[in-house]
Amino acid sequence: MKKPKKFKLDNFFFYSKNIIRLITPNFFFSIWLKNWLKDTSFDQEMISKRVSYYISPLINTKVQEDWIPLKEYKLPKKGSKYFFDLLKYVKYFSKNKKIKYKFGDVTKNFEVPTIVKSRPINHNGNSVIMKLDALRHFNFIADDLNFKNKSDHIVWRGEIHNENRKILVQKFYDHPLCNIGIVSQYNRFPNEWSKDFKTPKEQLKYKFIISAEGIDVATNLKWIMGSNSLCFMPTPKYETWFMEGKLIPNYHYVHLKDDYSDLIEKRNYYLENEDKALEIIKNANHWVQQFQNKKLEKLISIRVLQQYFELTNQN
């Protein structure tokens, strides 16, 4: 699948900026840390609530022998975007402090405090969320098309990673009110399930866009909720920095049954009740806004990491 020009440009800037960060001596960051921790330019109660959500009281607060000292936090052969996203914050702290992390799509709980991108919403308290793989997951898109001027059809594109997505495509790949199909390099499913690739911008021409979890969270949830389209989604099972576990069904998104048996019914309802659709879109847009202030996001990230070290007795 050919990557769009913007994707390549974003990657170029991402790696260029982070290589500079990597080679910059930690000394400069340690000087700036005090200023970040003393910053009071934002709502402190809101910051405290978000930090507490990402790092809830840890079950196990003991540093283990296999934890990585920050002085040994090195660029891996794989997962460099995760590495650089975490480097952005660990750079501020002493190289003698230790961390435990798991990169990739995480769907399980841990026995010790572990820094992750994703976790089960019903987690055990040892999964500490940081804003990792952010270039992919927090890629919001400007949407200048009003809801009423969009197609009345339901759209979804993606790969089938689980039974949830398989049910969706199997039921609706040929439905006259839907434009639903697989975009995949693997030929594991019937050919008729495959559809043409649609960029997020092309999908935003539709009133209704489905967000269906893959291995962990659905990548498209963030840009759908930041748009003028209505997000259709079953109850999420996993969460990231976006705090999917705090989203309210039929307030931030239109709730669907796990088997999608109410999909067409919900589509028809919100076509006939556009005011209710617009209210949910407004609520979704408001939710997204809290993640779009870069300074605030960095401040919260640094405080999460600071609390991680405090709770693991690394003062």
Coordinates of C-alpha atoms in Angstrom, one line a residue:
M1 CA 0.0 0.0 0.0
K2 CA 1.5 3.3 -1.1
K3 CA 2.0 5.8 1.7
P4 CA 0.7 9.3 1.1
K5 CA 3.2 12.2 0.8
K6 CA 2.1 13.8 4.1
F7 CA 2.8 10.5 5.9
K8 CA 6.4 10.5 4.5
L9 CA 6.9 14.1 5.4
D10 CA 5.6 13.6 9.0
N11 CA 8.0 10.7 9.4
F12 CA 10.9 12.8 8.2
F13 CA 10.3 15.5 10.7
F14 CA 9.6 13.0 13.4
Y15 CA 12.9 11.3 13.0
S16 CA 14.9 14.4 12.4
K17 CA 13.6 16.1 15.6
N18 CA 14.2 13.0 17.7
I19 CA 17.7 12.3 16.5
I20 CA 18.6 15.8 17.7
R21 CA 16.9 15.1 21.0
L22 CA 18.8 11.8 21.3
I23 CA 22.2 13.4 20.9
T24 CA 21.5 16.4 23.1
P25 CA 23.2 16.0 26.5
N26 CA 20.7 15.1 29.3
F27 CA 22.2 18.0 31.4
F28 CA 20.1 20.5 29.5
F29 CA 16.9 18.6 30.1
S30 CA 17.5 18.1 33.8
I31 CA 17.7 21.9 34.1
W32 CA 14.4 22.3 32.5
L33 CA 12.7 19.6 34.5
K34 CA 12.1 21.9 37.6
N35 CA 10.3 24.4 35.4
W36 CA 8.0 21.7 34.0
L37 CA 7.2 20.4 37.4
K38 CA 6.5 23.9 38.8
D39 CA 4.3 24.9 35.9
T40 CA 0.9 26.2 37.1
S41 CA -0.4 27.7 33.8
F42 CA -3.0 25.0 33.4
D43 CA -5.9 23.7 35.5
Q44 CA -4.1 21.7 38.2
E45 CA -7.2 19.7 39.2
M46 CA -7.6 18.5 35.6
I47 CA -3.9 17.6 35.3
S48 CA -4.1 15.7 38.6
K49 CA -7.1 13.7 37.4
R50 CA -5.5 12.8 34.1
V51 CA -2.2 11.8 35.8
S52 CA -4.1 9.6 38.2
Y53 CA -6.0 8.0 35.4
Y54 CA -2.8 7.0 33.5
I55 CA -1.0 5.8 36.6
S56 CA -3.5 4.5 39.1
P57 CA -2.2 3.3 42.5
L58 CA 0.3 0.5 41.6
I59 CA -0.1 -3.0 43.0
N60 CA 3.6 -3.7 42.9
T61 CA 5.9 -0.8 43.7
K62 CA 9.2 -2.7 43.9
V63 CA 12.0 -2.1 41.4
Q64 CA 13.1 -5.4 39.9
E65 CA 16.5 -6.5 38.8
D66 CA 15.6 -6.6 35.1
W67 CA 14.3 -3.0 34.9
I68 CA 16.3 -0.8 32.5
P69 CA 18.4 2.0 33.9
L70 CA 17.8 5.1 31.8
K71 CA 21.5 5.2 31.0
E72 CA 21.0 1.9 29.2
Y73 CA 17.8 3.1 27.3
K74 CA 19.1 2.6 23.8
L75 CA 17.6 2.8 20.3
P76 CA 16.2 -0.7 19.4
K77 CA 16.3 -2.3 16.0
K78 CA 12.4 -2.3 16.0
G79 CA 9.9 0.0 17.6
S80 CA 11.8 3.2 17.1
K81 CA 8.7 5.4 17.2
Y82 CA 7.8 4.0 20.7
F83 CA 11.4 4.5 21.8
F84 CA 11.5 8.1 20.7
D85 CA 8.1 8.9 22.1
L86 CA 9.2 7.7 25.5
L87 CA 12.7 9.3 25.1
K88 CA 10.9 12.7 24.9
Y89 CA 10.2 12.4 28.6
V90 CA 12.8 10.1 30.1
K91 CA 15.5 12.6 28.9
Y92 CA 14.5 14.9 31.8
F93 CA 15.3 12.4 34.5
S94 CA 18.4 11.0 36.1
K95 CA 20.1 8.2 34.2
N96 CA 20.2 6.2 37.4
K97 CA 16.5 5.8 37.5
K98 CA 15.0 2.6 36.2
I99 CA 11.9 1.8 34.1
K100 CA 10.0 -1.3 32.9
Y101 CA 8.2 -0.9 29.6
K102 CA 6.5 -3.0 27.0
F103 CA 6.2 -1.5 23.4
G104 CA 3.6 -2.6 20.9
D105 CA -0.1 -3.4 21.1
V106 CA -0.6 -4.5 24.7
T107 CA -3.7 -6.4 25.7
K108 CA -2.7 -8.0 29.0
N109 CA -1.9 -7.0 32.6
F110 CA 1.4 -7.1 34.3
E111 CA 2.8 -8.2 37.7
V112 CA 5.0 -5.1 38.0
P113 CA 4.5 -1.4 37.0
T114 CA 5.1 -1.3 33.3
I115 CA 4.9 1.6 30.9
V116 CA 2.7 0.8 27.9
K117 CA 0.8 2.4 25.0
S118 CA -2.4 0.4 25.6
R119 CA -4.0 -1.7 28.4
P120 CA -7.2 -3.5 29.1
I121 CA -9.8 -1.0 30.4
N122 CA -10.3 -3.5 33.3
H123 CA -6.6 -3.5 34.2
N124 CA -5.0 -4.5 37.5
G125 CA -3.2 -1.2 38.2
N126 CA 0.3 -2.1 37.0
S127 CA -0.1 -0.7 33.4
V128 CA 1.1 2.9 33.2
I129 CA 0.0 4.6 30.1
M130 CA 2.2 7.0 28.2
K131 CA 1.6 8.7 24.9
L132 CA 3.4 6.2 22.7
D133 CA 3.2 5.7 18.9
A134 CA 1.6 9.2 19.0
L135 CA 2.2 10.0 15.3
R136 CA -0.1 7.2 14.3
H137 CA -2.7 7.3 17.0
F138 CA -3.0 11.1 17.6
N139 CA -3.2 12.1 13.9
F140 CA -6.2 14.5 13.9
I141 CA -7.5 15.6 10.6
A142 CA -9.2 18.9 9.6
D143 CA -12.7 18.3 8.5
D144 CA -14.3 21.2 6.5
L145 CA -17.4 19.2 5.4
N146 CA -20.6 19.7 7.4
F147 CA -22.5 16.6 8.6
K148 CA -25.5 17.3 6.5
N149 CA -23.5 17.5 3.3
K150 CA -21.9 14.0 3.8
S151 CA -22.9 10.7 2.3
D152 CA -25.7 8.9 4.2
H153 CA -23.8 5.6 4.0
I154 CA -21.7 3.9 6.7
V155 CA -18.0 3.4 6.0
W156 CA -15.3 1.3 7.4
R157 CA -11.9 0.2 6.2
G158 CA -9.2 -1.9 7.9
E159 CA -7.7 -5.3 8.4
I160 CA -9.3 -8.2 10.2
H161 CA -7.4 -8.9 13.4
N162 CA -10.2 -10.4 15.5
E163 CA -13.7 -11.9 15.5
N164 CA -15.2 -8.4 16.1
R165 CA -14.0 -7.1 12.7
K166 CA -14.8 -10.3 10.9
I167 CA -18.4 -10.2 12.1
L168 CA -18.7 -6.6 10.8
V169 CA -17.4 -7.3 7.3
Q170 CA -19.1 -10.6 6.9
K171 CA -22.5 -9.0 7.7
F172 CA -22.2 -5.7 5.8
Y173 CA -19.6 -5.9 3.0
D174 CA -22.4 -6.0 0.4
H175 CA -25.1 -4.1 2.3
P176 CA -26.6 -1.3 0.1
L177 CA -26.4 1.3 2.9
C178 CA -22.8 0.5 3.7
N179 CA -19.3 0.9 2.3
I180 CA -17.5 -1.6 4.4
G181 CA -14.5 -3.8 3.5
I182 CA -11.0 -5.1 4.1
V183 CA -7.9 -3.3 2.9
S184 CA -5.2 -5.9 3.5
Q185 CA -2.1 -7.4 1.9
Y186 CA -3.1 -10.9 3.2
N187 CA -5.6 -13.0 1.3
R188 CA -7.1 -14.9 4.2
F189 CA -10.8 -14.0 3.5
P190 CA -13.2 -14.0 0.6
N191 CA -12.2 -11.7 -2.3
E192 CA -15.5 -10.0 -2.2
W193 CA -14.8 -8.7 1.3
S194 CA -11.9 -6.6 -0.1
K195 CA -12.6 -2.9 -1.1
D196 CA -10.7 0.0 -2.5
F197 CA -8.4 1.8 -0.1
K198 CA -9.8 5.0 1.4
T199 CA -7.8 7.6 3.2
P200 CA -9.2 9.1 6.4
K201 CA -10.0 12.3 4.4
E202 CA -12.0 10.2 2.0
Q203 CA -13.8 8.4 4.8
L204 CA -14.8 11.8 6.3
K205 CA -17.1 12.3 3.3
Y206 CA -19.5 9.9 5.1
K207 CA -21.9 10.8 7.9
F208 CA -21.2 7.5 9.8
I209 CA -17.8 5.9 10.4
I210 CA -17.3 2.7 12.4
S211 CA -14.5 2.4 14.9
A212 CA -13.8 -1.3 15.5
E213 CA -11.0 -2.4 17.8
G214 CA -8.1 -4.3 16.2
I215 CA -5.4 -6.0 18.2
D216 CA -5.9 -3.4 20.9
V217 CA -7.6 0.0 20.3
A218 CA -9.0 1.3 17.1
T219 CA -6.5 3.8 15.5
N220 CA -9.3 5.7 13.7
L221 CA -11.3 6.6 16.9
K222 CA -9.3 9.8 17.5
W223 CA -9.7 11.4 14.1
I224 CA -13.3 10.3 13.8
M225 CA -14.2 12.0 17.1
G226 CA -12.3 15.1 16.1
S227 CA -14.4 15.4 12.8
N228 CA -17.9 16.3 11.7
S229 CA -18.8 12.6 11.2
L230 CA -20.5 10.5 13.8
C231 CA -18.6 7.7 15.4
F232 CA -20.3 4.3 15.6
M233 CA -18.5 1.9 18.1
P234 CA -19.1 -1.2 20.3
T235 CA -18.0 -0.8 23.9
P236 CA -14.2 -0.6 23.8
K237 CA -12.2 -3.2 25.8
Y238 CA -8.8 -1.4 25.6
E239 CA -7.6 2.1 26.2
T240 CA -4.6 4.4 25.5
W241 CA -3.6 8.0 26.4
F242 CA -7.0 8.9 24.8
M243 CA -8.7 7.5 27.9
E244 CA -11.2 5.3 25.9
G245 CA -12.4 3.9 29.2
K246 CA -13.9 7.2 30.1
L247 CA -16.0 7.7 26.9
I248 CA -19.7 7.7 27.5
P249 CA -21.9 5.7 25.1
N250 CA -24.4 7.7 23.1
Y251 CA -22.8 10.9 24.4
H252 CA -19.3 10.8 22.9
Y253 CA -20.1 8.1 20.3
V254 CA -23.0 6.0 19.1
H255 CA -23.0 2.7 20.9
L256 CA -23.3 -0.5 18.8
K257 CA -24.0 -4.1 20.0
D258 CA -20.9 -6.3 19.7
D259 CA -22.5 -8.3 16.8
Y260 CA -23.5 -5.0 15.0
S261 CA -27.1 -6.2 14.8
D262 CA -28.3 -2.7 15.5
L263 CA -26.1 -0.9 12.9
I264 CA -28.7 0.0 10.3
E265 CA -31.2 0.8 13.0
K266 CA -28.8 3.3 14.5
R267 CA -27.9 4.8 11.1
N268 CA -31.6 5.4 10.4
Y269 CA -32.3 6.9 13.8
Y270 CA -29.5 9.5 13.5
L271 CA -30.5 10.3 9.9
E272 CA -34.0 11.2 11.2
N273 CA -32.7 12.9 14.3
E274 CA -29.8 15.0 13.0
D275 CA -29.9 17.3 16.1
K276 CA -29.0 14.3 18.3
A277 CA -26.2 13.4 15.9
L278 CA -24.8 16.9 16.0
E279 CA -24.9 16.9 19.8
I280 CA -22.8 13.7 20.0
I281 CA -20.4 15.1 17.5
K282 CA -20.1 18.3 19.6
N283 CA -19.3 16.2 22.7
A284 CA -16.8 14.1 20.8
N285 CA -15.0 17.2 19.5
H286 CA -14.8 18.7 23.0
W287 CA -13.2 15.4 24.2
V288 CA -10.6 15.6 21.5
Q289 CA -9.7 19.2 22.4
Q290 CA -8.0 18.2 25.6
F291 CA -5.3 16.3 23.7
Q292 CA -4.4 19.1 21.2
N293 CA -2.4 21.4 23.4
K294 CA 1.2 20.2 23.0
K295 CA 2.5 22.0 26.1
L296 CA -0.2 20.5 28.3
E297 CA 0.3 17.0 26.8
K298 CA 4.0 17.2 27.6
L299 CA 3.5 18.5 31.1
I300 CA 1.1 15.7 31.9
S301 CA 3.5 13.1 30.4
I302 CA 6.4 14.4 32.5
R303 CA 4.3 14.3 35.6
V304 CA 3.1 10.7 34.9
L305 CA 6.8 9.7 34.7
Q306 CA 7.7 11.7 37.8
Q307 CA 4.9 9.9 39.7
Y308 CA 6.1 6.5 38.3
F309 CA 9.5 7.1 39.9
E310 CA 7.9 8.3 43.2
L311 CA 5.6 5.3 43.4
T312 CA 8.4 2.9 42.7
N313 CA 10.5 4.6 45.5
Q314 CA 13.0 6.1 43.1
N315 CA 13.1 9.6 44.6

